[in-house]
PDB file of C-alpha atoms in Angstrom:
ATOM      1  CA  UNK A   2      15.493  90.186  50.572  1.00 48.00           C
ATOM      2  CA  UNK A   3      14.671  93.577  51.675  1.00 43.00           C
ATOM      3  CA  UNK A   4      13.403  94.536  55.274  1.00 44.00           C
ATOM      4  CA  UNK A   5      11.056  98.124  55.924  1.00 46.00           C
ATOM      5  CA  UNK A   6      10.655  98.373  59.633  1.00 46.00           C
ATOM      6  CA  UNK A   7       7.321 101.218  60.121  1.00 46.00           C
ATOM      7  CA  UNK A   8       4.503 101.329  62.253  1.00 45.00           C
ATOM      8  CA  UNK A   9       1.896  98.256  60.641  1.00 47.00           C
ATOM      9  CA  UNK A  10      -1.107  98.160  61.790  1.00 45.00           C
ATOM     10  CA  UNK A  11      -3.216  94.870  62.806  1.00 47.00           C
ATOM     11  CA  UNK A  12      -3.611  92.034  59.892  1.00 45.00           C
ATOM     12  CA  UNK A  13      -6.900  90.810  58.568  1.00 45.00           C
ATOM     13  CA  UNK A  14      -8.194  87.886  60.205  1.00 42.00           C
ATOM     14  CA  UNK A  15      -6.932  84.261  59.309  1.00 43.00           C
ATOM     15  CA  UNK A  16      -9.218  81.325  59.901  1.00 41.00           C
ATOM     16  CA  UNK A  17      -7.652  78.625  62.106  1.00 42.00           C
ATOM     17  CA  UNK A  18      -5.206  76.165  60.252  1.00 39.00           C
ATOM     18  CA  UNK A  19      -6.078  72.247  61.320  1.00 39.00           C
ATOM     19  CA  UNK A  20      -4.364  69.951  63.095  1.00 43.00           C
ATOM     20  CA  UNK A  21      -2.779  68.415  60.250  1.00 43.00           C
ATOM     21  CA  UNK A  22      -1.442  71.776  59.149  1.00 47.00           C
ATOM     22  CA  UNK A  23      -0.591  72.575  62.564  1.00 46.00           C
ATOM     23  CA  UNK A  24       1.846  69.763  62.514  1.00 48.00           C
ATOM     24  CA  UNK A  25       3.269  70.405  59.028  1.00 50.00           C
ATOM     25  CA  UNK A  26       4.209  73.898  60.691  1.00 49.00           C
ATOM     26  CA  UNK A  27       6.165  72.343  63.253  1.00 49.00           C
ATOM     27  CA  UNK A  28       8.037  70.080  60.598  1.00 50.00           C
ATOM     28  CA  UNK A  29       8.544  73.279  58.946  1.00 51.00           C
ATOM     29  CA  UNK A  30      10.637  74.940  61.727  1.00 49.00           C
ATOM     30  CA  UNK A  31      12.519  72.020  62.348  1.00 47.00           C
ATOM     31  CA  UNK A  32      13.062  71.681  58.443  1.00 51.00           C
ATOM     32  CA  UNK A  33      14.584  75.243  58.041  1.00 52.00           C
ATOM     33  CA  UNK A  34      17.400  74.034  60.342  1.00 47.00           C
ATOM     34  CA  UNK A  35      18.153  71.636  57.927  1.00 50.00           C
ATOM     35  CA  UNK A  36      17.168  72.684  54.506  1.00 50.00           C
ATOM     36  CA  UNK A  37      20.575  73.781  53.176  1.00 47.00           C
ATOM     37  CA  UNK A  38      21.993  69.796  53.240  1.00 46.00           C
ATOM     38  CA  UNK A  39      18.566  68.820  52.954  1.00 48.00           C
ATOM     39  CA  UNK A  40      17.644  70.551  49.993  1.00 49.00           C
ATOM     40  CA  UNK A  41      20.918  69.979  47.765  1.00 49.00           C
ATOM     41  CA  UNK A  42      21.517  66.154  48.609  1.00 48.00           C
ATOM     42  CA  UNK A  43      17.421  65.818  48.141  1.00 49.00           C
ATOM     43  CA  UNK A  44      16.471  63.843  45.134  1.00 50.00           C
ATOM     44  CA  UNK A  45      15.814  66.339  41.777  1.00 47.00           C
ATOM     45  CA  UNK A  46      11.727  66.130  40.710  1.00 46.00           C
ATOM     46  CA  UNK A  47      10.970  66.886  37.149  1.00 47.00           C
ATOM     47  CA  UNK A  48      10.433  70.089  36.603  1.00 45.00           C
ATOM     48  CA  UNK A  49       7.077  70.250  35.670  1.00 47.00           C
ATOM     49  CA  UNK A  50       5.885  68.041  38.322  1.00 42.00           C
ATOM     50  CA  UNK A  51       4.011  69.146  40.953  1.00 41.00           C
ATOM     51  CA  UNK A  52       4.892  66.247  43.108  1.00 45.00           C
ATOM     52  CA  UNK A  53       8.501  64.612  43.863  1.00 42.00           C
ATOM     53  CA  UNK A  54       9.611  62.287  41.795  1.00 45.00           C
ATOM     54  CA  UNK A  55      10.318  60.855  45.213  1.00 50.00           C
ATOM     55  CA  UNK A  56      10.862  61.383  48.854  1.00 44.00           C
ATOM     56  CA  UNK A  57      14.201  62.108  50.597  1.00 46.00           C
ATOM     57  CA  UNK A  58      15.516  59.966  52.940  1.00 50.00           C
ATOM     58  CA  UNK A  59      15.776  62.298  55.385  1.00 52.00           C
ATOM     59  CA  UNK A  60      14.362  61.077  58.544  1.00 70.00           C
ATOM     60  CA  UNK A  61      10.716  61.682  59.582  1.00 87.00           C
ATOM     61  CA  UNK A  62      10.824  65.747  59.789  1.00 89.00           C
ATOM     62  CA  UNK A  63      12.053  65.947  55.504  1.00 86.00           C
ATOM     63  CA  UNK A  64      10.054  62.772  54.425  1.00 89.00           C
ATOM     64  CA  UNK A  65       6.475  65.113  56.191  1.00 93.00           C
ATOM     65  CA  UNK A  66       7.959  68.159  54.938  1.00 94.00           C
ATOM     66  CA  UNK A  67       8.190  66.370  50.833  1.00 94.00           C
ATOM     67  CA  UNK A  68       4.791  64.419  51.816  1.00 95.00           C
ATOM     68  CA  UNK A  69       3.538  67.784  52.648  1.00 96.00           C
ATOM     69  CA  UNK A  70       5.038  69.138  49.334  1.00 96.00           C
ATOM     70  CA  UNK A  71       3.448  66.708  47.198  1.00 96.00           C
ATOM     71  CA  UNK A  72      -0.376  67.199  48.704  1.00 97.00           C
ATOM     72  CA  UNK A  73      -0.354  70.499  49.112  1.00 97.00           C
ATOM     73  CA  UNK A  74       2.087  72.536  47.107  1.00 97.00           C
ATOM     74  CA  UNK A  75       1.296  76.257  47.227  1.00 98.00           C
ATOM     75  CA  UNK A  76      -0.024  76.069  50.880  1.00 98.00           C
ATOM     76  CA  UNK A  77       3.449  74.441  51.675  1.00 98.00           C
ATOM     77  CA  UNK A  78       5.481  76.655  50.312  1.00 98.00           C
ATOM     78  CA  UNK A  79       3.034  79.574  51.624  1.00 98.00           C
ATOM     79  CA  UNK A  80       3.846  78.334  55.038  1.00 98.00           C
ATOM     80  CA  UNK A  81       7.532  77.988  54.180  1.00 98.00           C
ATOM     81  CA  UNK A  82       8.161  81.452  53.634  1.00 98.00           C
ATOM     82  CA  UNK A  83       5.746  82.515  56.225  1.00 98.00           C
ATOM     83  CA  UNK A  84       7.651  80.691  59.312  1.00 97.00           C
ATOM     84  CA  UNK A  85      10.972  81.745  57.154  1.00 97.00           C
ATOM     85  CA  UNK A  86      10.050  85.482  57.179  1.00 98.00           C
ATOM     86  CA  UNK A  87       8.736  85.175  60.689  1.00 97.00           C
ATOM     87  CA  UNK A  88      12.433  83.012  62.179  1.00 97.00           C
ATOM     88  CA  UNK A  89      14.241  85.804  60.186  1.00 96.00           C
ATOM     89  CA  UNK A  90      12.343  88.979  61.772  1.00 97.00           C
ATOM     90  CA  UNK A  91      12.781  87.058  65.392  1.00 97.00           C
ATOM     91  CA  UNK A  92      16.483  86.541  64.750  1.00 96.00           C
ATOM     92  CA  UNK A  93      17.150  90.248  63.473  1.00 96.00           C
ATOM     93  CA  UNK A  94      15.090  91.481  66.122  1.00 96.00           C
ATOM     94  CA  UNK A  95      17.038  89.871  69.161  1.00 96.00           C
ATOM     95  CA  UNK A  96      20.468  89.554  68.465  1.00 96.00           C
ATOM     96  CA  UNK A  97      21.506  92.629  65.065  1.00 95.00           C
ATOM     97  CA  UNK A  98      18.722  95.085  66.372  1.00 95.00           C
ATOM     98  CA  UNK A  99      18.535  94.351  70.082  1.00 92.00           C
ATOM     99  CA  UNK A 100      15.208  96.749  70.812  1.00 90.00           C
ATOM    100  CA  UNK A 101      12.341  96.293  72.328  1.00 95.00           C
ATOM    101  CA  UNK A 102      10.638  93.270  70.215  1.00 96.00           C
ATOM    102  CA  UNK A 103       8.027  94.458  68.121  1.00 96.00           C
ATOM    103  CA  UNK A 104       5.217  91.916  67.686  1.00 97.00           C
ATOM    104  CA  UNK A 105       3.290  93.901  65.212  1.00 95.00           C
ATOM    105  CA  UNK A 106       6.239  93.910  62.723  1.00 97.00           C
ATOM    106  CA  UNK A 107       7.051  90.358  62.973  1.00 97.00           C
ATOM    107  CA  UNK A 108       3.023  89.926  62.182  1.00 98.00           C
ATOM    108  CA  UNK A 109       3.776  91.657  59.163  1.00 98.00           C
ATOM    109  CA  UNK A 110       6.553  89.959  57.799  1.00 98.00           C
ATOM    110  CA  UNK A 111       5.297  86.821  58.358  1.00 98.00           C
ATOM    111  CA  UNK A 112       1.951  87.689  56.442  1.00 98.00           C
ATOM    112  CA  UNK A 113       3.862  88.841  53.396  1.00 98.00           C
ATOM    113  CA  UNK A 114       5.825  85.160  53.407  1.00 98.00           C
ATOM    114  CA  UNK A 115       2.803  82.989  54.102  1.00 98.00           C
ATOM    115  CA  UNK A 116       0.604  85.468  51.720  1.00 98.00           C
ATOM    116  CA  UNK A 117       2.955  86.210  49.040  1.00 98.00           C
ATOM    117  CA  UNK A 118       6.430  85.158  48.843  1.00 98.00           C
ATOM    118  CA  UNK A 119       5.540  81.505  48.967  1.00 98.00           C
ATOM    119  CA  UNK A 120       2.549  81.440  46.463  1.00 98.00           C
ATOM    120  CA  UNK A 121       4.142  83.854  43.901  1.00 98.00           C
ATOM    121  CA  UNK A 122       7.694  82.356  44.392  1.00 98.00           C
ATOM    122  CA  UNK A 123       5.766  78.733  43.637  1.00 98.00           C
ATOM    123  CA  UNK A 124       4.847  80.035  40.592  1.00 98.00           C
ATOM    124  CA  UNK A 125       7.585  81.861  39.310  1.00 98.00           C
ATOM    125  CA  UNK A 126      10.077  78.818  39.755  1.00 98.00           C
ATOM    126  CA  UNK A 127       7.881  76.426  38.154  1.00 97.00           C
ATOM    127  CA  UNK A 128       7.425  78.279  35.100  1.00 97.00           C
ATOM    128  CA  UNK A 129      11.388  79.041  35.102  1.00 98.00           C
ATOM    129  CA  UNK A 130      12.446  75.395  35.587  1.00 97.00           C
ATOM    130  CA  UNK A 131       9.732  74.905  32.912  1.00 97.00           C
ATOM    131  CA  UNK A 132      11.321  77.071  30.268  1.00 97.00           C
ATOM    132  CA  UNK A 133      14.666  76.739  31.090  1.00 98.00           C
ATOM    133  CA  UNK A 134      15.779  72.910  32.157  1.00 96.00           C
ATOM    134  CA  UNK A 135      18.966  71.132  33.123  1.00 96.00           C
ATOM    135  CA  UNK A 136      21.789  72.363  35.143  1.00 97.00           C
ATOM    136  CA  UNK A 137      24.403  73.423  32.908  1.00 97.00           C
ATOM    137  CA  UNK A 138      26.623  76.201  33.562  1.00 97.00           C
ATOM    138  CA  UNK A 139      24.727  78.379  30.568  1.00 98.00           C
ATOM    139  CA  UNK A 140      21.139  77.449  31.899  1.00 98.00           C
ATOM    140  CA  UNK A 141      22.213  78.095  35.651  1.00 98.00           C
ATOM    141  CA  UNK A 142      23.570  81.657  33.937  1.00 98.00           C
ATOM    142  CA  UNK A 143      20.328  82.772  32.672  1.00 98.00           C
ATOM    143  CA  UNK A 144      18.047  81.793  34.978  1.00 98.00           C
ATOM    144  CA  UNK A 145      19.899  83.704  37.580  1.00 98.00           C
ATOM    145  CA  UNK A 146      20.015  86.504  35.283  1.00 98.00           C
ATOM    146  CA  UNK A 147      16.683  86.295  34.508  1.00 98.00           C
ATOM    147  CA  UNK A 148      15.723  86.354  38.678  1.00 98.00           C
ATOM    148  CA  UNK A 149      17.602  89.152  39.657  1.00 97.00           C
ATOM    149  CA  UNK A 150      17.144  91.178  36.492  1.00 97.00           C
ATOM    150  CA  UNK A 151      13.245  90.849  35.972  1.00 97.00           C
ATOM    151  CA  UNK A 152      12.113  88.757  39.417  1.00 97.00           C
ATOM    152  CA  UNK A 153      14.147  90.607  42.039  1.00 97.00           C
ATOM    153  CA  UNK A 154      12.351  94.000  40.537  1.00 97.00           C
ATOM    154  CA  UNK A 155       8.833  92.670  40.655  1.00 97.00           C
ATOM    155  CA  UNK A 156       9.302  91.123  44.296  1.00 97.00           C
ATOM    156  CA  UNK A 157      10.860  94.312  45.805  1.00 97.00           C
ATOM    157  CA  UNK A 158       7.490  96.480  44.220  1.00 98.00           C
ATOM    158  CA  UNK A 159       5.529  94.156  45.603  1.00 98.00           C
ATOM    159  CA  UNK A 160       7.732  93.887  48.858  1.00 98.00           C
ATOM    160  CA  UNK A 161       6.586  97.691  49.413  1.00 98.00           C
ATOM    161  CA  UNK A 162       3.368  97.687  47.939  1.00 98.00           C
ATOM    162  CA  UNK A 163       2.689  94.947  50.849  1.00 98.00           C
ATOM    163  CA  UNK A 164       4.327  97.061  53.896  1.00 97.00           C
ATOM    164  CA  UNK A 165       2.770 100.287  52.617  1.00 97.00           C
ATOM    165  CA  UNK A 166      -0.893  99.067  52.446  1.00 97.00           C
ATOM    166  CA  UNK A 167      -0.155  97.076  55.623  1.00 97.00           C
ATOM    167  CA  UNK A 168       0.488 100.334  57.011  1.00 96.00           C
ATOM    168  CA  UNK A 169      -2.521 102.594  56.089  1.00 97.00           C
ATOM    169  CA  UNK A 170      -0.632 104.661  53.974  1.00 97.00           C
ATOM    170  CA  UNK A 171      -1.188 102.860  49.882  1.00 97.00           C
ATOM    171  CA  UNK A 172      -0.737 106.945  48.950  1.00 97.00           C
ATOM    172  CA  UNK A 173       3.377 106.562  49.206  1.00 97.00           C
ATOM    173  CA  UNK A 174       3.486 103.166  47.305  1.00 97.00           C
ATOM    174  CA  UNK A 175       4.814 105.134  44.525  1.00 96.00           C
ATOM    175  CA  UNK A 176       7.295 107.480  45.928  1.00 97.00           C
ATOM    176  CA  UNK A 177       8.992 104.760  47.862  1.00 96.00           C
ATOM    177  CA  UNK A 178       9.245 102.233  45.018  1.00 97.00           C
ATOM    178  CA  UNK A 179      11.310 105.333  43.189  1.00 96.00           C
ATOM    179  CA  UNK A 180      12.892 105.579  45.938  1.00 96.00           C
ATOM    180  CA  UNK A 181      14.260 102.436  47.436  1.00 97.00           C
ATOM    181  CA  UNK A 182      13.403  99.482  44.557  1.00 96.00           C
ATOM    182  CA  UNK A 183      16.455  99.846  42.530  1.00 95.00           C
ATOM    183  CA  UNK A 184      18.515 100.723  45.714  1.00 96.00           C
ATOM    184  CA  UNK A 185      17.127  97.523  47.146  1.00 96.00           C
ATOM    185  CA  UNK A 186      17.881  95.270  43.772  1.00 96.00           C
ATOM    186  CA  UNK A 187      21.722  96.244  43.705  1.00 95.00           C
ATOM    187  CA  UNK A 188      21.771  95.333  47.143  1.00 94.00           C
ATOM    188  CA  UNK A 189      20.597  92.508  47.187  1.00 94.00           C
ATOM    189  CA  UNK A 190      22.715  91.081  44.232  1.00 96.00           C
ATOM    190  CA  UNK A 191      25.669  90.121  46.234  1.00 95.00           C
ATOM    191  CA  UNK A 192      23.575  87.905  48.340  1.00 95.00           C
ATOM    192  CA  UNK A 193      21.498  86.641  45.687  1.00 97.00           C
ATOM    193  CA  UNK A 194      23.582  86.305  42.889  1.00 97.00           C
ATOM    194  CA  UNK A 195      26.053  83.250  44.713  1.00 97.00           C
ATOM    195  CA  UNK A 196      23.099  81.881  46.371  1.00 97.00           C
ATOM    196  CA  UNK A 197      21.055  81.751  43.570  1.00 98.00           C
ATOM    197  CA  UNK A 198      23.736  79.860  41.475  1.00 98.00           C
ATOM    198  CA  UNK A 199      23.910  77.355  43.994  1.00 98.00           C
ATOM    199  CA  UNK A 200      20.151  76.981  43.794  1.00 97.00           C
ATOM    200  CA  UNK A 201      19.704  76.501  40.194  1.00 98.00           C
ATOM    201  CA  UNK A 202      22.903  73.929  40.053  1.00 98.00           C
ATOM    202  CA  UNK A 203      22.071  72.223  42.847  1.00 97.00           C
ATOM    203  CA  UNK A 204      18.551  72.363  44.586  1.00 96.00           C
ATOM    204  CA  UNK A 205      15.643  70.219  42.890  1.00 94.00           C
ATOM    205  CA  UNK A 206      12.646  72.344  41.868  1.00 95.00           C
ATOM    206  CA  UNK A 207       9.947  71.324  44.612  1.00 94.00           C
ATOM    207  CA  UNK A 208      12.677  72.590  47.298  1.00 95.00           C
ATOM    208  CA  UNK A 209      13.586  76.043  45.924  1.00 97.00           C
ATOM    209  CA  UNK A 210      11.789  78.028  48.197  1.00 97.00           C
ATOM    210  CA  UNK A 211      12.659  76.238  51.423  1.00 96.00           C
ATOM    211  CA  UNK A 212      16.447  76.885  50.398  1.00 97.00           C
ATOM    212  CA  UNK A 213      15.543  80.551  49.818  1.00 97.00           C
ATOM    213  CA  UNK A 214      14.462  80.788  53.216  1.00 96.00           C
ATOM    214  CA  UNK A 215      17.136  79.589  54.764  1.00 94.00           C
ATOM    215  CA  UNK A 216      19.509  82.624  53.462  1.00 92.00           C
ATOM    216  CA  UNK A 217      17.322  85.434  53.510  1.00 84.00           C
TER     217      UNK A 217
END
């Protein structure tokens, strides 16, 4: 949603995923490619469920992908938004930016998706497809007014609070949420508004995040 490019410093140590995880990963990349068509012509789950009603006939890459959905959620999704954050700092990096690359920041922006975007994203969409259910034009309404009035706020503080303490420096957490949050919020509403409609109307619940990653 929002991209601070600063000196990080090195991440803590992350124990070695297994095999089996190593081969969800791959899945992963391949389903990003794919996730817009995959994701809206995919079969809606209820919303409370924390597995698929069921899986998408979608050739081997989707049906691992929803497999991997409906044994392991949150680590999914955490490894969703990590490869999505980390495709998305690649891609800005070599062909808008065209610098020298910077492996430390692409460390760092994959960390925040596989540590926090995924996991609190998992969350937040299953209690909002909880409380607010069906795909209505008035339900689609408010829960897209409800993410990008009281979500996009809470993910851009903790968007910053991440990349600050990443950095060494947790002492400016607070002057640069004053100073870039609500900048960052109104930007990001032209993006996120459309997008965001087509996800509530469209996407089923268990595939949210995967669609999310394929805009930002």
């Amino acid at each position: 949603r929002a991209c601070l490019h600063s000196e990080p410093y090195r991440p803590p140590y992350s124990p070695p995923i297994t095999s089996c995880a190593t081969r969800m990963m791959r899945a992963l990349f391949v389903a990003l490619l794919l996730a817009p068509a995959a994701a809206i012509t995919a079969p809606k789950s209820k919303v409370k469920a924390v597995k698929a009603v069921e899986v998408p006939k979608g050739g081997a890459v989707l049906d691992s992908y929803q497999k991997a959905l409906d044994d392991k959620p949150i680590f999914t999704k955490a490894c969703t938004s990590g490869i999505g954050f980390a495709v998305s700092d690649v891609l800005t990096q070599l062909f808008i930016e065209k610098m020298d690359f910077d492996l430390k920041r692409l460390v760092k922006m994959a960390s925040f998706g596989f540590l926090l975007h995924g996991t609190t994203g998992h969350f937040f969409y299953n209690f909002l497809d909880g409380k607010l259910k069906g795909t209505d034009p008035l339900t689609v309404a408010a829960k897209v007014a409800i993410d990008q009035t009281c979500w996009a706020p809470v993910f851009m503080v903790m968007f910053f609070s991440y990349m600050m303490v990443f950095e060494g420096t947790p002492d400016l957490i607070e002057a640069k949420i004053r100073q870039d949050v609500f900048t960052a919020v109104k930007g990001s509403w032209m993006t996120w508004i459309p997008a965001h409609t087509i996800n509530f109307a469209f996407v089923p619940s268990d595939m949210r995040l995967l669609y999310i990653n394929t805009i930002q």
